[in-house]
Amino acid sequence: DSGVTQTPKHLITATGQRVTLRCSPRSGDLSVYWYQQSLDQGLQFLIQYYNGEERAKGNILERFSAQQFPDLHSELNLSSLELGDSALYFCASSGGRGDYEQYFGPGTRLTVT
Amino acid sequence: GQQLNQSPQSMFIQEGEDVSMNCTSSSIFNTWLWYKQDPGEGPVLLIALYKAGELTSNGRLTAQFGITRKDSFLNISASIPSDVGIYFCAGHSRSYAGNNRKLIWGLGTSLAVNP
């Protein structure tokens, strides 16, 4: 158990809809990262937050947005969903002395039909 | 986006064999990390390397931070069926990320073990 929690575990929705994925980082970690992993693909970095502020952006679509709240949990919002958005979405957190080391949650499997 | 060159892409070995995989970059890295991902689950950190030349073990796994700071290696000795999964390398390079903690990732090595 990495200490990072993600909800929901599975999500099935229709094209055009909007969903919110939630992540709680490990206790004490200030950074949260979001990744997308499509079937048999590598990890695509989407966005990073540090202590409530956006720190880095990767290949995140304009239809996607994220935020980190004062209690450090984070949400990833996906809107106008398309079939190609079906993927595993992972949240990772880091912080403290070994803050390059990212610890991953179990992921949310999103299926867009 | 930037990616690390990870090889081999896949491996199919017999139980008990040793395994080697590597990760290379054209830029200098100051941190190398190795992760293992089981199907449908989140990657799990195996080994972290912070110093050129560093050799670190975690059970049957050994990883090295290359002297040139542009590569890293992961070895698994005496493989067992539960070693099956995808192994990812990741690293941090100030050339790419500056002071940001963003990691660059390889595409993974898929390992299959025949009992």
Tab-separated table of C-alpha atoms in Angstrom:
chain	number	residue	atom	x	y	z
A	1	ASP	CA	0.000	0.000	0.000
A	2	SER	CA	1.601	3.250	-1.199
A	3	GLY	CA	-0.568	5.453	1.009
A	4	VAL	CA	-2.016	7.239	-2.042
A	5	THR	CA	-5.743	6.751	-2.488
A	6	GLN	CA	-7.811	7.283	-5.597
A	7	THR	CA	-11.538	7.184	-6.149
A	8	PRO	CA	-13.444	5.839	-7.894
A	9	LYS	CA	-11.709	2.609	-8.890
A	10	HIS	CA	-13.812	2.245	-12.035
A	11	LEU	CA	-15.880	4.745	-13.978
A	12	ILE	CA	-18.048	4.112	-17.021
A	13	THR	CA	-19.594	7.059	-18.780
A	14	ALA	CA	-20.805	8.203	-22.172
A	15	THR	CA	-19.173	10.439	-24.742
A	16	GLY	CA	-19.692	14.127	-24.108
A	17	GLN	CA	-19.980	13.714	-20.365
A	18	ARG	CA	-17.832	15.172	-17.594
A	19	VAL	CA	-16.206	13.247	-14.746
A	20	THR	CA	-14.090	14.048	-11.706
A	21	LEU	CA	-11.350	11.817	-10.400
A	22	ARG	CA	-10.125	12.252	-6.862
A	23	CYS	CA	-6.745	11.650	-5.261
A	24	SER	CA	-5.467	11.874	-1.708
A	25	PRO	CA	-1.666	11.975	-1.438
A	26	ARG	CA	0.476	10.237	1.167
A	27	SER	CA	0.467	11.953	4.507
A	28	GLY	CA	2.920	14.845	4.408
A	29	ASP	CA	3.435	14.861	0.632
A	30	LEU	CA	2.937	18.264	-0.955
A	31	SER	CA	3.222	17.343	-4.639
A	32	VAL	CA	0.566	15.546	-6.648
A	33	TYR	CA	1.045	14.316	-10.198
A	34	TRP	CA	-1.550	13.034	-12.651
A	35	TYR	CA	-0.769	10.498	-15.368
A	36	GLN	CA	-2.749	8.870	-18.153
A	37	GLN	CA	-2.011	5.341	-19.316
A	38	SER	CA	-3.833	4.032	-22.365
A	39	LEU	CA	-3.981	0.321	-23.167
A	40	ASP	CA	-0.485	-1.133	-23.481
A	41	GLN	CA	1.028	2.334	-23.421
A	42	GLY	CA	3.509	4.061	-21.192
A	43	LEU	CA	2.728	6.692	-18.603
A	44	GLN	CA	1.819	10.091	-20.019
A	45	PHE	CA	2.413	12.910	-17.567
A	46	LEU	CA	-0.515	15.306	-17.429
A	47	ILE	CA	0.031	17.859	-14.680
A	48	GLN	CA	1.710	18.491	-11.322
A	49	TYR	CA	0.577	20.511	-8.332
A	50	TYR	CA	2.687	21.536	-5.391
A	51	ASN	CA	1.021	22.782	-2.225
A	52	GLY	CA	-2.003	24.021	-4.116
A	53	GLU	CA	-0.228	25.604	-7.060
A	54	GLU	CA	0.248	24.267	-10.568
A	55	ARG	CA	3.937	23.448	-10.998
A	56	ALA	CA	4.291	21.659	-14.341
A	57	LYS	CA	2.169	20.727	-17.304
A	58	GLY	CA	2.600	17.806	-19.646
A	59	ASN	CA	0.404	16.523	-22.436
A	60	ILE	CA	-2.833	17.636	-20.852
A	61	LEU	CA	-5.730	18.417	-23.162
A	62	GLU	CA	-7.647	21.678	-22.823
A	63	ARG	CA	-10.747	19.611	-21.974
A	64	PHE	CA	-8.939	18.399	-18.859
A	65	SER	CA	-8.230	20.435	-15.757
A	66	ALA	CA	-7.026	19.782	-12.247
A	67	GLN	CA	-6.687	21.458	-8.914
A	68	GLN	CA	-5.195	20.808	-5.502
A	69	PHE	CA	-7.130	21.852	-2.441
A	70	PRO	CA	-5.877	23.262	0.888
A	71	ASP	CA	-6.053	19.778	2.461
A	72	LEU	CA	-3.730	18.683	-0.413
A	73	HIS	CA	-6.151	16.310	-2.066
A	74	SER	CA	-6.438	16.773	-5.812
A	75	GLU	CA	-9.112	16.386	-8.432
A	76	LEU	CA	-8.757	15.803	-12.157
A	77	ASN	CA	-11.716	16.984	-14.209
A	78	LEU	CA	-12.282	15.486	-17.645
A	79	SER	CA	-14.966	17.068	-19.809
A	80	SER	CA	-16.502	16.559	-23.260
A	81	LEU	CA	-15.283	13.000	-23.025
A	82	GLU	CA	-14.327	11.104	-26.161
A	83	LEU	CA	-13.827	7.390	-26.749
A	84	GLY	CA	-10.075	7.948	-26.861
A	85	ASP	CA	-10.083	9.229	-23.289
A	86	SER	CA	-10.682	5.681	-22.063
A	87	ALA	CA	-7.598	4.866	-20.021
A	88	LEU	CA	-6.149	4.302	-16.581
A	89	TYR	CA	-5.592	7.556	-14.721
A	90	PHE	CA	-3.000	7.504	-11.973
A	91	CYS	CA	-2.234	9.946	-9.269
A	92	ALA	CA	1.168	9.988	-7.617
A	93	SER	CA	2.548	12.004	-4.754
A	94	SER	CA	5.964	13.001	-3.541
A	95	GLY	CA	7.439	15.194	-0.853
A	96	GLY	CA	9.841	15.337	1.973
A	97	ARG	CA	13.517	14.502	1.713
A	98	GLY	CA	13.237	12.023	-1.157
A	99	ASP	CA	10.966	14.192	-3.171
A	100	TYR	CA	11.904	12.846	-6.590
A	101	GLU	CA	10.385	9.541	-5.544
A	102	GLN	CA	6.795	9.380	-6.690
A	103	TYR	CA	4.362	6.983	-5.050
A	104	PHE	CA	1.393	5.912	-7.112
A	105	GLY	CA	-2.210	5.272	-6.251
A	106	PRO	CA	-4.146	2.254	-7.535
A	107	GLY	CA	-5.597	4.230	-10.429
A	108	THR	CA	-9.026	4.961	-11.831
A	109	ARG	CA	-10.068	3.000	-14.896
A	110	LEU	CA	-12.200	5.247	-17.101
A	111	THR	CA	-14.287	3.704	-19.846
A	112	VAL	CA	-16.042	6.049	-22.259
A	113	THR	CA	-18.786	4.398	-24.319
B	1	GLY	CA	7.140	14.950	-24.785
B	2	GLN	CA	10.569	13.730	-23.781
B	3	GLN	CA	11.077	10.033	-23.185
B	4	LEU	CA	13.886	7.805	-22.080
B	5	ASN	CA	15.121	5.015	-24.350
B	6	GLN	CA	14.338	1.809	-22.513
B	7	SER	CA	15.353	-1.623	-23.767
B	8	PRO	CA	14.509	-4.301	-24.429
B	9	GLN	CA	10.858	-3.603	-25.129
B	10	SER	CA	9.912	-7.100	-23.988
B	11	MET	CA	11.547	-10.236	-22.646
B	12	PHE	CA	10.402	-13.832	-22.317
B	13	ILE	CA	12.604	-15.901	-20.047
B	14	GLN	CA	12.699	-19.163	-18.133
B	15	GLU	CA	12.241	-19.187	-14.385
B	16	GLY	CA	15.614	-19.018	-12.670
B	17	GLU	CA	17.303	-16.947	-15.375
B	18	ASP	CA	18.848	-13.562	-14.737
B	19	VAL	CA	17.409	-10.489	-16.451
B	20	SER	CA	19.025	-7.222	-17.518
B	21	MET	CA	17.384	-4.100	-18.853
B	22	ASN	CA	18.578	-0.564	-19.353
B	23	CYS	CA	17.579	3.001	-19.877
B	24	THR	CA	19.500	5.664	-21.775
B	25	SER	CA	19.248	9.359	-22.418
B	26	SER	CA	21.050	11.979	-24.462
B	27	SER	CA	21.096	14.333	-21.475
B	28	ILE	CA	22.594	14.072	-18.026
B	29	PHE	CA	20.253	12.893	-15.278
B	30	ASN	CA	20.681	13.503	-11.554
B	31	THR	CA	18.171	10.876	-10.425
B	32	TRP	CA	17.148	7.474	-11.743
B	33	LEU	CA	14.162	5.483	-10.526
B	34	TRP	CA	12.958	1.993	-11.373
B	35	TYR	CA	9.305	0.966	-11.044
B	36	LYS	CA	7.349	-2.245	-11.556
B	37	GLN	CA	3.740	-2.288	-12.677
B	38	ASP	CA	1.441	-5.271	-12.390
B	39	PRO	CA	-1.536	-5.375	-14.804
B	40	GLY	CA	-4.218	-2.853	-13.902
B	41	GLU	CA	-2.336	-1.544	-10.874
B	42	GLY	CA	-0.235	1.481	-10.087
B	43	PRO	CA	3.548	1.403	-10.563
B	44	VAL	CA	5.521	0.497	-7.451
B	45	LEU	CA	8.876	2.081	-6.736
B	46	LEU	CA	11.640	-0.542	-6.640
B	47	ILE	CA	14.903	1.382	-6.433
B	48	ALA	CA	15.985	5.020	-6.407
B	49	LEU	CA	19.499	6.141	-7.436
B	50	TYR	CA	20.959	9.557	-6.732
B	51	LYS	CA	24.686	9.357	-7.411
B	52	ALA	CA	26.731	8.489	-10.526
B	53	GLY	CA	28.204	5.023	-10.164
B	54	GLU	CA	25.823	4.115	-7.343
B	55	LEU	CA	24.870	0.441	-7.157
B	56	THR	CA	21.789	-0.362	-5.065
B	57	SER	CA	20.086	-3.661	-4.323
B	58	ASN	CA	16.580	-4.547	-3.240
B	59	GLY	CA	16.420	-8.293	-2.702
B	60	ARG	CA	17.094	-9.981	-6.043
B	61	LEU	CA	17.019	-6.634	-7.836
B	62	THR	CA	20.110	-4.529	-8.437
B	63	ALA	CA	20.196	-1.171	-10.183
B	64	GLN	CA	23.090	1.047	-11.173
B	65	PHE	CA	23.402	4.740	-11.953
B	66	GLY	CA	25.712	4.918	-14.968
B	67	ILE	CA	29.023	6.732	-14.649
B	68	THR	CA	28.209	8.983	-17.610
B	69	ARG	CA	24.942	9.954	-15.831
B	70	LYS	CA	23.135	9.219	-19.098
B	71	ASP	CA	22.076	5.667	-18.361
B	72	SER	CA	20.879	3.229	-15.740
B	73	PHE	CA	20.605	-0.544	-15.530
B	74	LEU	CA	18.313	-2.928	-13.683
B	75	ASN	CA	19.193	-6.567	-13.100
B	76	ILE	CA	16.956	-9.259	-11.668
B	77	SER	CA	18.645	-12.419	-10.506
B	78	ALA	CA	17.087	-15.889	-10.399
B	79	SER	CA	13.738	-14.776	-11.812
B	80	ILE	CA	10.504	-16.191	-10.414
B	81	PRO	CA	6.956	-16.102	-11.817
B	82	SER	CA	5.918	-13.125	-9.676
B	83	ASP	CA	8.566	-10.998	-11.437
B	84	VAL	CA	6.153	-10.827	-14.376
B	85	GLY	CA	5.093	-7.268	-15.149
B	86	ILE	CA	6.217	-4.074	-16.805
B	87	TYR	CA	9.356	-2.386	-15.546
B	88	PHE	CA	9.649	1.361	-16.068
B	89	CYS	CA	12.656	3.565	-15.684
B	90	ALA	CA	12.188	7.223	-14.831
B	91	GLY	CA	14.616	10.004	-14.224
B	92	HIS	CA	15.013	13.622	-13.399
B	93	SER	CA	17.129	15.900	-15.542
B	94	ARG	CA	17.624	19.579	-14.862
B	95	SER	CA	18.021	20.011	-18.624
B	96	TYR	CA	14.386	19.048	-19.036
B	97	ALA	CA	12.765	20.020	-15.771
B	98	GLY	CA	14.953	22.654	-14.150
B	99	ASN	CA	14.034	22.944	-10.481
B	100	ASN	CA	10.739	21.192	-11.069
B	101	ARG	CA	10.416	17.621	-9.776
B	102	LYS	CA	8.833	16.325	-13.003
B	103	LEU	CA	10.156	12.933	-14.136
B	104	ILE	CA	10.898	11.684	-17.637
B	105	TRP	CA	9.718	8.114	-18.262
B	106	GLY	CA	10.747	5.188	-20.421
B	107	LEU	CA	8.118	3.182	-22.304
B	108	GLY	CA	8.707	0.099	-20.200
B	109	THR	CA	10.106	-3.416	-20.504
B	110	SER	CA	7.485	-6.145	-20.417
B	111	LEU	CA	8.793	-9.248	-18.668
B	112	ALA	CA	7.241	-12.688	-19.010
B	113	VAL	CA	8.581	-15.631	-16.998
B	114	ASN	CA	7.974	-19.221	-18.028
B	115	PRO	CA	7.722	-21.456	-14.927
